[in-house]
PDB file of C-alpha atoms and ligand atoms in Angstrom:
ATOM      1  CA  UNK A 210     102.785 111.250 170.142  1.00 53.00           C
ATOM      2  CA  UNK A 211     103.078 112.636 166.714  1.00 56.00           C
ATOM      3  CA  UNK A 212     100.016 114.341 165.472  1.00 53.00           C
ATOM      4  CA  UNK A 213      99.000 113.867 161.775  1.00 54.00           C
ATOM      5  CA  UNK A 214      98.999 117.341 160.451  1.00 49.00           C
ATOM      6  CA  UNK A 215      97.877 116.693 156.940  1.00 54.00           C
ATOM      7  CA  UNK A 216      94.396 115.663 157.419  1.00 52.00           C
ATOM      8  CA  UNK A 217      92.958 116.996 154.153  1.00 61.00           C
ATOM      9  CA  UNK A 218      94.366 117.722 150.695  1.00 73.00           C
ATOM     10  CA  UNK A 219      95.895 114.211 150.076  1.00 80.00           C
ATOM     11  CA  UNK A 220      93.289 113.182 147.568  1.00 82.00           C
ATOM     12  CA  UNK A 221      93.615 116.156 145.687  1.00 83.00           C
ATOM     13  CA  UNK A 222      97.441 116.145 145.416  1.00 85.00           C
ATOM     14  CA  UNK A 223      97.277 112.465 144.308  1.00 88.00           C
ATOM     15  CA  UNK A 224      94.853 113.311 141.590  1.00 89.00           C
ATOM     16  CA  UNK A 225      97.057 116.118 140.320  1.00 89.00           C
ATOM     17  CA  UNK A 226     100.051 113.799 140.207  1.00 92.00           C
ATOM     18  CA  UNK A 227      98.121 111.064 138.444  1.00 93.00           C
ATOM     19  CA  UNK A 228      96.786 113.642 136.021  1.00 93.00           C
ATOM     20  CA  UNK A 229     100.300 115.039 135.170  1.00 93.00           C
ATOM     21  CA  UNK A 230     102.081 111.881 134.899  1.00 94.00           C
ATOM     22  CA  UNK A 231     101.181 110.806 131.253  1.00 94.00           C
ATOM     23  CA  UNK A 232     102.999 114.051 130.100  1.00 92.00           C
ATOM     24  CA  UNK A 233     106.231 113.332 132.318  1.00 95.00           C
ATOM     25  CA  UNK A 234     109.197 111.344 130.984  1.00 96.00           C
ATOM     26  CA  UNK A 235     110.994 111.165 134.399  1.00 97.00           C
ATOM     27  CA  UNK A 236     110.145 111.593 138.032  1.00 97.00           C
ATOM     28  CA  UNK A 237     112.766 113.134 140.242  1.00 97.00           C
ATOM     29  CA  UNK A 238     111.824 111.996 143.785  1.00 97.00           C
ATOM     30  CA  UNK A 239     113.581 114.028 146.517  1.00 97.00           C
ATOM     31  CA  UNK A 240     114.303 112.180 149.632  1.00 98.00           C
ATOM     32  CA  UNK A 241     116.192 113.115 152.744  1.00 98.00           C
ATOM     33  CA  UNK A 242     119.434 111.109 152.623  1.00 98.00           C
ATOM     34  CA  UNK A 243     119.317 110.465 156.390  1.00 98.00           C
ATOM     35  CA  UNK A 244     115.883 108.881 156.282  1.00 98.00           C
ATOM     36  CA  UNK A 245     115.123 107.652 152.766  1.00 98.00           C
ATOM     37  CA  UNK A 246     112.252 105.312 154.071  1.00 97.00           C
ATOM     38  CA  UNK A 247     110.328 107.863 156.252  1.00 96.00           C
ATOM     39  CA  UNK A 248     110.737 110.750 153.951  1.00 97.00           C
ATOM     40  CA  UNK A 249     109.231 108.844 150.970  1.00 96.00           C
ATOM     41  CA  UNK A 250     105.587 108.486 150.380  1.00 92.00           C
ATOM     42  CA  UNK A 251     104.714 104.950 148.909  1.00 90.00           C
ATOM     43  CA  UNK A 252     101.929 106.300 146.947  1.00 91.00           C
ATOM     44  CA  UNK A 253     104.363 107.651 144.352  1.00 94.00           C
ATOM     45  CA  UNK A 254     105.619 104.209 143.527  1.00 91.00           C
ATOM     46  CA  UNK A 255     102.015 103.319 143.150  1.00 92.00           C
ATOM     47  CA  UNK A 256     101.307 106.146 141.063  1.00 93.00           C
ATOM     48  CA  UNK A 257     104.219 105.949 138.775  1.00 92.00           C
ATOM     49  CA  UNK A 258     104.299 102.325 137.899  1.00 90.00           C
ATOM     50  CA  UNK A 259     107.187 101.779 135.498  1.00 91.00           C
ATOM     51  CA  UNK A 260     107.842 105.311 134.728  1.00 95.00           C
ATOM     52  CA  UNK A 261     111.660 106.130 135.036  1.00 97.00           C
ATOM     53  CA  UNK A 262     112.582 107.354 138.544  1.00 98.00           C
ATOM     54  CA  UNK A 263     115.409 109.095 140.047  1.00 98.00           C
ATOM     55  CA  UNK A 264     115.754 108.743 143.975  1.00 98.00           C
ATOM     56  CA  UNK A 265     117.660 112.061 144.859  1.00 98.00           C
ATOM     57  CA  UNK A 266     119.170 111.310 148.383  1.00 98.00           C
ATOM     58  CA  UNK A 267     119.403 114.974 149.217  1.00 98.00           C
ATOM     59  CA  UNK A 268     121.203 116.685 152.192  1.00 98.00           C
ATOM     60  CA  UNK A 269     124.001 114.021 151.750  1.00 97.00           C
ATOM     61  CA  UNK A 270     126.184 116.480 153.708  1.00 97.00           C
ATOM     62  CA  UNK A 271     124.329 115.675 156.668  1.00 98.00           C
ATOM     63  CA  UNK A 272     124.106 111.975 156.262  1.00 98.00           C
ATOM     64  CA  UNK A 273     126.566 109.182 156.882  1.00 98.00           C
ATOM     65  CA  UNK A 274     128.475 108.602 153.513  1.00 98.00           C
ATOM     66  CA  UNK A 275     128.831 104.713 153.986  1.00 97.00           C
ATOM     67  CA  UNK A 276     125.079 104.278 154.678  1.00 98.00           C
ATOM     68  CA  UNK A 277     124.202 106.693 151.833  1.00 98.00           C
ATOM     69  CA  UNK A 278     126.273 104.525 149.319  1.00 98.00           C
ATOM     70  CA  UNK A 279     124.261 101.500 150.687  1.00 97.00           C
ATOM     71  CA  UNK A 280     121.008 103.167 149.923  1.00 98.00           C
ATOM     72  CA  UNK A 281     122.277 103.857 146.380  1.00 98.00           C
ATOM     73  CA  UNK A 282     123.132 100.367 145.728  1.00 97.00           C
ATOM     74  CA  UNK A 283     119.697  99.399 147.350  1.00 97.00           C
ATOM     75  CA  UNK A 284     117.627 101.761 145.033  1.00 97.00           C
ATOM     76  CA  UNK A 285     119.656 100.979 141.929  1.00 96.00           C
ATOM     77  CA  UNK A 286     118.467  97.396 142.032  1.00 95.00           C
ATOM     78  CA  UNK A 287     114.954  98.515 141.726  1.00 94.00           C
ATOM     79  CA  UNK A 288     113.215  98.469 138.298  1.00 93.00           C
ATOM     80  CA  UNK A 289     113.696 101.770 136.384  1.00 95.00           C
ATOM     81  CA  UNK A 290     115.066 103.370 139.460  1.00 97.00           C
ATOM     82  CA  UNK A 291     118.466 105.246 139.921  1.00 98.00           C
ATOM     83  CA  UNK A 292     119.551 106.847 143.028  1.00 98.00           C
ATOM     84  CA  UNK A 293     122.201 109.834 143.294  1.00 98.00           C
ATOM     85  CA  UNK A 294     123.194 111.530 146.590  1.00 98.00           C
ATOM     86  CA  UNK A 295     123.475 115.256 146.557  1.00 96.00           C
ATOM     87  CA  UNK A 296     123.434 118.661 148.010  1.00 97.00           C
ATOM     88  CA  UNK A 297     120.514 120.549 146.338  1.00 95.00           C
ATOM     89  CA  UNK A 298     122.348 124.009 146.646  1.00 94.00           C
ATOM     90  CA  UNK A 299     125.236 122.645 144.425  1.00 95.00           C
ATOM     91  CA  UNK A 300     125.429 123.306 140.784  1.00 93.00           C
ATOM     92  CA  UNK A 301     127.500 120.243 140.039  1.00 93.00           C
ATOM     93  CA  UNK A 302     124.996 118.134 141.887  1.00 91.00           C
ATOM     94  CA  UNK A 303     122.310 119.329 139.722  1.00 91.00           C
ATOM     95  CA  UNK A 304     124.414 118.856 136.509  1.00 92.00           C
ATOM     96  CA  UNK A 305     124.998 115.253 137.686  1.00 95.00           C
ATOM     97  CA  UNK A 306     121.334 114.731 138.293  1.00 96.00           C
ATOM     98  CA  UNK A 307     120.310 115.984 134.889  1.00 93.00           C
ATOM     99  CA  UNK A 308     123.022 113.943 133.054  1.00 93.00           C
ATOM    100  CA  UNK A 309     121.549 110.853 134.884  1.00 96.00           C
ATOM    101  CA  UNK A 310     118.151 111.636 133.764  1.00 95.00           C
ATOM    102  CA  UNK A 311     119.118 112.083 130.151  1.00 93.00           C
ATOM    103  CA  UNK A 312     120.843 108.607 130.418  1.00 94.00           C
ATOM    104  CA  UNK A 313     117.669 107.097 131.984  1.00 95.00           C
ATOM    105  CA  UNK A 314     115.516 108.553 129.061  1.00 95.00           C
ATOM    106  CA  UNK A 315     117.701 108.304 126.097  1.00 90.00           C
ATOM    107  CA  UNK A 316     116.528 110.424 122.987  1.00 87.00           C
ATOM    108  CA  UNK A 317     115.458 113.264 125.318  1.00 88.00           C
ATOM    109  CA  UNK A 318     116.850 116.424 127.069  1.00 84.00           C
ATOM    110  CA  UNK A 319     119.730 117.359 124.687  1.00 79.00           C
ATOM    111  CA  UNK A 320     119.213 120.650 122.839  1.00 71.00           C
ATOM    112  CA  UNK A 321     117.879 119.846 119.441  1.00 74.00           C
ATOM    113  CA  UNK A 322     116.252 116.689 120.367  1.00 80.00           C
ATOM    114  CA  UNK A 323     112.754 116.376 122.268  1.00 90.00           C
ATOM    115  CA  UNK A 324     112.920 117.849 125.796  1.00 93.00           C
ATOM    116  CA  UNK A 325     113.117 115.797 128.920  1.00 95.00           C
ATOM    117  CA  UNK A 326     109.811 116.374 130.704  1.00 95.00           C
ATOM    118  CA  UNK A 327     110.354 116.062 134.559  1.00 96.00           C
ATOM    119  CA  UNK A 328     108.364 116.215 137.687  1.00 95.00           C
ATOM    120  CA  UNK A 329     110.025 116.951 141.147  1.00 95.00           C
ATOM    121  CA  UNK A 330     108.067 115.140 143.967  1.00 95.00           C
ATOM    122  CA  UNK A 331     108.555 114.827 147.692  1.00 95.00           C
ATOM    123  CA  UNK A 332     107.257 115.691 151.096  1.00 93.00           C
ATOM    124  CA  UNK A 333     107.710 119.047 152.488  1.00 91.00           C
ATOM    125  CA  UNK A 334     111.355 120.271 153.628  1.00 93.00           C
ATOM    126  CA  UNK A 335     113.255 117.775 151.758  1.00 95.00           C
ATOM    127  CA  UNK A 336     114.853 120.259 149.446  1.00 94.00           C
ATOM    128  CA  UNK A 337     112.492 120.281 146.350  1.00 93.00           C
ATOM    129  CA  UNK A 338     112.359 124.132 145.990  1.00 92.00           C
ATOM    130  CA  UNK A 339     116.337 124.354 146.396  1.00 93.00           C
ATOM    131  CA  UNK A 340     116.929 121.584 143.795  1.00 94.00           C
ATOM    132  CA  UNK A 341     114.584 123.276 141.451  1.00 91.00           C
ATOM    133  CA  UNK A 342     116.229 126.609 141.717  1.00 90.00           C
ATOM    134  CA  UNK A 343     119.658 125.065 141.246  1.00 93.00           C
ATOM    135  CA  UNK A 344     118.581 123.234 138.272  1.00 91.00           C
ATOM    136  CA  UNK A 345     117.047 126.295 136.785  1.00 86.00           C
ATOM    137  CA  UNK A 346     120.121 128.484 137.804  1.00 86.00           C
ATOM    138  CA  UNK A 347     117.666 130.849 139.177  1.00 80.00           C
ATOM    139  CA  UNK A 348     114.706 131.275 141.540  1.00 80.00           C
ATOM    140  CA  UNK A 349     111.692 129.679 140.131  1.00 75.00           C
ATOM    141  CA  UNK A 350     108.351 130.715 141.697  1.00 58.00           C
ATOM    142  CA  UNK A 351     106.082 127.773 141.643  1.00 56.00           C
ATOM    143  CA  UNK A 352     102.289 128.229 141.336  1.00 44.00           C
ATOM    144  CA  UNK A 353     101.538 126.877 144.614  1.00 43.00           C
ATOM    145  CA  UNK A 354     103.814 124.788 146.649  1.00 44.00           C
ATOM    146  CA  UNK A 355     100.906 123.462 148.779  1.00 43.00           C
ATOM    147  CA  UNK A 356      98.730 120.499 147.753  1.00 41.00           C
ATOM    148  CA  UNK A 357      95.332 121.324 145.922  1.00 37.00           C
ATOM    149  CA  UNK A 358      96.346 125.014 145.118  1.00 37.00           C
ATOM    150  CA  UNK A 359      97.682 124.792 141.640  1.00 40.00           C
ATOM    151  CA  UNK A 360      94.917 124.320 139.093  1.00 40.00           C
ATOM    152  CA  UNK A 361      96.508 125.003 135.745  1.00 44.00           C
ATOM    153  CA  UNK A 362      99.454 122.905 134.965  1.00 50.00           C
ATOM    154  CA  UNK A 363     102.151 124.643 133.156  1.00 65.00           C
ATOM    155  CA  UNK A 364     105.734 123.565 132.092  1.00 78.00           C
ATOM    156  CA  UNK A 365     108.734 125.576 133.097  1.00 82.00           C
ATOM    157  CA  UNK A 366     111.368 125.507 130.232  1.00 84.00           C
ATOM    158  CA  UNK A 367     114.727 125.418 132.180  1.00 82.00           C
ATOM    159  CA  UNK A 368     116.503 126.048 128.939  1.00 79.00           C
ATOM    160  CA  UNK A 369     118.836 123.116 129.011  1.00 83.00           C
ATOM    161  CA  UNK A 370     116.759 120.657 127.359  1.00 88.00           C
ATOM    162  CA  UNK A 371     114.498 120.069 130.435  1.00 89.00           C
ATOM    163  CA  UNK A 372     110.804 120.865 130.847  1.00 91.00           C
ATOM    164  CA  UNK A 373     109.841 121.138 134.491  1.00 91.00           C
ATOM    165  CA  UNK A 374     106.162 120.152 135.169  1.00 89.00           C
ATOM    166  CA  UNK A 375     104.762 122.648 137.379  1.00 82.00           C
ATOM    167  CA  UNK A 376     102.576 120.162 139.363  1.00 83.00           C
ATOM    168  CA  UNK A 377     103.706 120.824 143.004  1.00 80.00           C
ATOM    169  CA  UNK A 378     104.603 116.991 143.411  1.00 86.00           C
ATOM    170  CA  UNK A 379     103.949 117.723 147.018  1.00 87.00           C
ATOM    171  CA  UNK A 380     103.329 114.495 148.948  1.00 88.00           C
ATOM    172  CA  UNK A 381     102.493 114.226 152.545  1.00 86.00           C
ATOM    173  CA  UNK A 382     104.531 112.479 155.207  1.00 87.00           C
ATOM    174  CA  UNK A 383     103.313 109.185 156.460  1.00 85.00           C
ATOM    175  CA  UNK A 384     103.052 109.347 160.338  1.00 85.00           C
ATOM    176  CA  UNK A 385     101.400 106.002 161.005  1.00 86.00           C
ATOM    177  CA  UNK A 386     104.749 104.321 161.753  1.00 90.00           C
ATOM    178  CA  UNK A 387     105.886 105.909 165.131  1.00 91.00           C
ATOM    179  CA  UNK A 388     109.680 105.277 164.431  1.00 94.00           C
ATOM    180  CA  UNK A 389     109.360 106.731 161.065  1.00 95.00           C
ATOM    181  CA  UNK A 390     107.327 109.746 162.382  1.00 94.00           C
ATOM    182  CA  UNK A 391     109.967 110.312 165.055  1.00 96.00           C
ATOM    183  CA  UNK A 392     112.758 110.198 162.472  1.00 97.00           C
ATOM    184  CA  UNK A 393     110.896 113.043 160.293  1.00 96.00           C
ATOM    185  CA  UNK A 394     110.557 114.915 163.615  1.00 96.00           C
ATOM    186  CA  UNK A 395     114.164 114.618 164.415  1.00 97.00           C
ATOM    187  CA  UNK A 396     115.210 115.745 160.760  1.00 96.00           C
ATOM    188  CA  UNK A 397     113.034 118.828 161.136  1.00 94.00           C
ATOM    189  CA  UNK A 398     110.684 117.661 158.426  1.00 92.00           C
ATOM    190  CA  UNK A 399     107.463 118.074 160.474  1.00 89.00           C
ATOM    191  CA  UNK A 400     106.542 121.258 162.548  1.00 86.00           C
ATOM    192  CA  UNK A 401     107.339 121.507 166.196  1.00 87.00           C
ATOM    193  CA  UNK A 402     103.848 121.717 167.310  1.00 86.00           C
ATOM    194  CA  UNK A 403     103.166 118.354 165.909  1.00 86.00           C
ATOM    195  CA  UNK A 404     105.303 116.158 168.416  1.00 91.00           C
ATOM    196  CA  UNK A 405     106.690 116.339 171.929  1.00 95.00           C
ATOM    197  CA  UNK A 406     110.418 117.664 171.574  1.00 97.00           C
ATOM    198  CA  UNK A 407     111.641 115.846 174.738  1.00 97.00           C
ATOM    199  CA  UNK A 408     110.239 112.464 173.657  1.00 97.00           C
ATOM    200  CA  UNK A 409     111.701 112.694 170.345  1.00 97.00           C
ATOM    201  CA  UNK A 410     114.973 113.860 171.621  1.00 98.00           C
ATOM    202  CA  UNK A 411     115.091 110.984 174.057  1.00 98.00           C
ATOM    203  CA  UNK A 412     114.065 108.165 171.504  1.00 98.00           C
ATOM    204  CA  UNK A 413     116.674 109.692 169.030  1.00 98.00           C
ATOM    205  CA  UNK A 414     119.439 109.728 171.552  1.00 98.00           C
ATOM    206  CA  UNK A 415     118.483 106.124 172.219  1.00 98.00           C
ATOM    207  CA  UNK A 416     119.094 105.278 168.599  1.00 97.00           C
ATOM    208  CA  UNK A 417     122.199 107.400 168.484  1.00 98.00           C
ATOM    209  CA  UNK A 418     123.693 105.567 171.382  1.00 97.00           C
ATOM    210  CA  UNK A 419     123.675 102.240 169.471  1.00 97.00           C
ATOM    211  CA  UNK A 420     124.531 103.489 166.154  1.00 97.00           C
ATOM    212  CA  UNK A 421     126.859 106.423 166.657  1.00 98.00           C
ATOM    213  CA  UNK A 422     128.007 106.280 170.272  1.00 98.00           C
ATOM    214  CA  UNK A 423     131.312 107.871 169.666  1.00 98.00           C
ATOM    215  CA  UNK A 424     129.705 111.084 167.980  1.00 98.00           C
ATOM    216  CA  UNK A 425     127.593 111.646 170.894  1.00 98.00           C
ATOM    217  CA  UNK A 426     130.498 111.223 173.404  1.00 98.00           C
ATOM    218  CA  UNK A 427     132.636 113.618 171.155  1.00 98.00           C
ATOM    219  CA  UNK A 428     129.946 116.361 170.859  1.00 98.00           C
ATOM    220  CA  UNK A 429     128.954 116.435 174.512  1.00 98.00           C
ATOM    221  CA  UNK A 430     132.401 115.488 175.877  1.00 97.00           C
ATOM    222  CA  UNK A 431     130.993 112.594 177.864  1.00 97.00           C
ATOM    223  CA  UNK A 432     133.711 110.161 178.782  1.00 96.00           C
ATOM    224  CA  UNK A 433     130.968 107.320 178.846  1.00 96.00           C
ATOM    225  CA  UNK A 434     127.223 107.553 177.763  1.00 96.00           C
ATOM    226  CA  UNK A 435     124.977 107.526 180.946  1.00 96.00           C
ATOM    227  CA  UNK A 436     122.992 104.166 181.175  1.00 95.00           C
ATOM    228  CA  UNK A 437     119.585 105.643 179.762  1.00 97.00           C
ATOM    229  CA  UNK A 438     118.808 108.017 176.906  1.00 98.00           C
ATOM    230  CA  UNK A 439     116.807 110.119 179.234  1.00 98.00           C
ATOM    231  CA  UNK A 440     120.125 110.349 181.448  1.00 98.00           C
ATOM    232  CA  UNK A 441     122.278 111.413 178.416  1.00 98.00           C
ATOM    233  CA  UNK A 442     119.696 114.021 177.690  1.00 98.00           C
ATOM    234  CA  UNK A 443     119.982 115.365 181.157  1.00 97.00           C
ATOM    235  CA  UNK A 444     123.682 115.426 181.055  1.00 97.00           C
ATOM    236  CA  UNK A 445     123.619 117.390 177.914  1.00 98.00           C
ATOM    237  CA  UNK A 446     121.236 119.906 179.449  1.00 97.00           C
ATOM    238  CA  UNK A 447     123.616 120.048 182.527  1.00 96.00           C
ATOM    239  CA  UNK A 448     126.795 120.532 180.562  1.00 95.00           C
ATOM    240  CA  UNK A 449     125.182 123.149 178.225  1.00 96.00           C
ATOM    241  CA  UNK A 450     123.565 125.221 181.011  1.00 95.00           C
ATOM    242  CA  UNK A 451     119.786 124.327 180.294  1.00 95.00           C
ATOM    243  CA  UNK A 452     118.789 124.746 184.012  1.00 94.00           C
ATOM    244  CA  UNK A 453     115.837 126.006 185.847  1.00 92.00           C
ATOM    245  CA  UNK A 454     115.946 127.770 189.053  1.00 86.00           C
ATOM    246  CA  UNK A 455     117.101 125.254 191.860  1.00 88.00           C
ATOM    247  CA  UNK A 456     119.811 123.701 189.408  1.00 87.00           C
ATOM    248  CA  UNK A 457     117.386 121.213 187.819  1.00 93.00           C
ATOM    249  CA  UNK A 458     117.929 120.385 184.105  1.00 95.00           C
ATOM    250  CA  UNK A 459     115.329 122.016 181.737  1.00 97.00           C
ATOM    251  CA  UNK A 460     114.609 118.978 179.699  1.00 97.00           C
ATOM    252  CA  UNK A 461     112.650 120.693 177.187  1.00 97.00           C
ATOM    253  CA  UNK A 462     115.521 123.309 176.422  1.00 97.00           C
ATOM    254  CA  UNK A 463     118.050 120.514 176.304  1.00 98.00           C
ATOM    255  CA  UNK A 464     115.806 118.538 173.960  1.00 98.00           C
ATOM    256  CA  UNK A 465     115.646 121.535 171.665  1.00 97.00           C
ATOM    257  CA  UNK A 466     119.379 122.007 171.732  1.00 98.00           C
ATOM    258  CA  UNK A 467     120.108 118.462 171.042  1.00 98.00           C
ATOM    259  CA  UNK A 468     117.702 118.360 168.042  1.00 98.00           C
ATOM    260  CA  UNK A 469     119.001 121.750 166.506  1.00 97.00           C
ATOM    261  CA  UNK A 470     122.625 120.565 166.698  1.00 98.00           C
ATOM    262  CA  UNK A 471     121.433 117.303 165.164  1.00 98.00           C
ATOM    263  CA  UNK A 472     119.711 119.089 162.303  1.00 97.00           C
ATOM    264  CA  UNK A 473     122.570 121.277 161.692  1.00 97.00           C
ATOM    265  CA  UNK A 474     125.172 118.485 161.463  1.00 97.00           C
ATOM    266  CA  UNK A 475     126.875 119.551 164.459  1.00 98.00           C
ATOM    267  CA  UNK A 476     127.061 116.184 166.102  1.00 98.00           C
ATOM    268  CA  UNK A 477     128.231 114.678 162.818  1.00 98.00           C
ATOM    269  CA  UNK A 478     127.206 113.027 159.683  1.00 98.00           C
ATOM    270  CA  UNK A 479     124.304 110.883 160.914  1.00 98.00           C
ATOM    271  CA  UNK A 480     121.888 108.370 159.075  1.00 98.00           C
ATOM    272  CA  UNK A 481     118.667 107.523 160.820  1.00 98.00           C
ATOM    273  CA  UNK A 482     117.655 104.856 158.399  1.00 98.00           C
ATOM    274  CA  UNK A 483     119.568 101.964 156.777  1.00 97.00           C
ATOM    275  CA  UNK A 484     118.758  99.806 153.991  1.00 96.00           C
ATOM    276  CA  UNK A 485     117.622  96.204 154.979  1.00 88.00           C
ATOM    277  CA  UNK A 486     120.469  93.885 155.986  1.00 72.00           C
ATOM    278  CA  UNK A 487     122.902  96.647 156.567  1.00 63.00           C
ATOM    279  CA  UNK A 488     124.648  96.257 159.966  1.00 61.00           C
ATOM    280  CA  UNK A 489     124.110  99.359 162.336  1.00 63.00           C
ATOM    281  CA  UNK A 490     126.892 101.374 163.716  1.00 56.00           C
ATOM    282  CA  UNK A 491     129.586 102.808 161.658  1.00 55.00           C
ATOM    283  CA  UNK A 492     131.317 105.213 164.061  1.00 71.00           C
TER     284      UNK A 492
HETATM  285  P1  G4P B 699     110.985 121.856 149.992  1.00 94.43           P
HETATM  286  O1  G4P B 699     110.861 122.695 148.815  1.00 94.43           O
HETATM  287  O2  G4P B 699     111.024 120.338 149.773  1.00 94.43           O
HETATM  288  O3  G4P B 699     109.944 122.083 151.126  1.00 94.43           O
HETATM  289  O4  G4P B 699     112.278 122.079 150.811  1.00 94.43           O
HETATM  290  P2  G4P B 699     113.324 123.455 150.686  1.00 94.43           P
HETATM  291  O5  G4P B 699     113.841 123.650 149.302  1.00 94.43           O
HETATM  292  O6  G4P B 699     112.551 124.700 151.047  1.00 94.43           O
HETATM  293  O7  G4P B 699     114.402 123.046 151.807  1.00 94.43           O
HETATM  294  C1  G4P B 699     114.002 123.073 153.080  1.00 94.43           C
HETATM  295  C2  G4P B 699     115.312 123.135 153.925  1.00 94.43           C
HETATM  296  O8  G4P B 699     116.263 122.267 153.649  1.00 94.43           O
HETATM  297  C3  G4P B 699     115.931 124.626 153.548  1.00 94.43           C
HETATM  298  O9  G4P B 699     116.437 125.088 155.048  1.00 94.43           O
HETATM  299  C4  G4P B 699     117.036 124.416 152.730  1.00 94.43           C
HETATM  300  O10 G4P B 699     118.167 125.209 152.768  1.00 94.43           O
HETATM  301  C5  G4P B 699     117.557 123.040 153.238  1.00 94.43           C
HETATM  302  N1  G4P B 699     118.184 122.082 152.220  1.00 94.43           N
HETATM  303  C6  G4P B 699     117.951 121.853 151.134  1.00 94.43           C
HETATM  304  N2  G4P B 699     118.789 121.104 150.491  1.00 94.43           N
HETATM  305  C7  G4P B 699     119.820 120.974 151.420  1.00 94.43           C
HETATM  306  C8  G4P B 699     121.104 120.154 151.418  1.00 94.43           C
HETATM  307  O11 G4P B 699     121.442 119.450 150.336  1.00 94.43           O
HETATM  308  N3  G4P B 699     121.714 120.132 152.398  1.00 94.43           N
HETATM  309  C9  G4P B 699     121.453 120.866 153.601  1.00 94.43           C
HETATM  310  N4  G4P B 699     122.165 120.885 154.511  1.00 94.43           N
HETATM  311  N5  G4P B 699     120.319 121.788 153.628  1.00 94.43           N
HETATM  312  C10 G4P B 699     119.343 121.645 152.667  1.00 94.43           C
HETATM  313  P3  G4P B 699     115.610 126.135 155.834  1.00 94.43           P
HETATM  314  O12 G4P B 699     116.529 126.402 157.011  1.00 94.43           O
HETATM  315  O13 G4P B 699     114.343 125.715 155.975  1.00 94.43           O
HETATM  316  O14 G4P B 699     115.672 127.368 154.820  1.00 94.43           O
HETATM  317  P4  G4P B 699     117.018 128.309 154.473  1.00 94.43           P
HETATM  318  O15 G4P B 699     117.135 129.300 155.455  1.00 94.43           O
HETATM  319  O16 G4P B 699     118.254 127.461 154.291  1.00 94.43           O
HETATM  320  O17 G4P B 699     116.482 128.739 153.093  1.00 94.43           O
END
């Protein structure tokens, strides 16, 4: 059970974005490359209409390259949308992003021409602040990276032809779809108090047993995967010494360990979501 932890603020955040949009040339929507559907909020597509939008598939270092390439092809087919996989901390990723932005909005963003006015938007923890700091080449303090806090909109001149709108662009995760909510929990995008760690771990193991069985076997030195996901988690716990007195497996600790390793990329590069019509399983 995943608890909806964004009860308020949504209306205000939506209003702020809608209010800022007329002064924006390009929306940079930051997504998690491992879960581009669940880490998006469709309200942005509704608000932006035809405004050019770059879908940043961030944390590509943690995602399955082949699947990420499929996502780029998928998004590139959409009207006025381009997608780019990147790692927000990398300077050359930010440069490639800005180059793409200038291409999407001709006549802006080059010194001497009109500036390119951008807004960075996305749900929490996808890497917005990291990306903004890399684009700016320094740490930028945003007025309030929480919905409904910023009241006066400013534009930050990144001094490279880019004007960054200071609207937080903070969207809320959609938690109404249980599989999507689970992907968000597994990726670390939502707080641990909002979900049951063991159920998220078991459900994620079930998915990985189908799509990345070899990565699971390699990481946990399992010659074969036990029959059920629950049994896989128990085996992980046993092998990693997550035990309670009496030798029983401490499932909660095993689940925490598994999710931590998944988030840190220790199990391998894993995508939890694939574009429609992409066959599952690449390992
Ligand atoms: P936000 O503004 O959208 O809320 O996200 P933020 O930049 O704070 O990033 C959330 C977490 O994601 C941070 O980790 C950050 O380092 C990590 N991150 C951002 N981009 C990438 C990326 O391309 N690859 C990987 N692997 N991680 C990325 P944290 O542990 O919460 O903080 P920190 O200790 O790393 O600063």
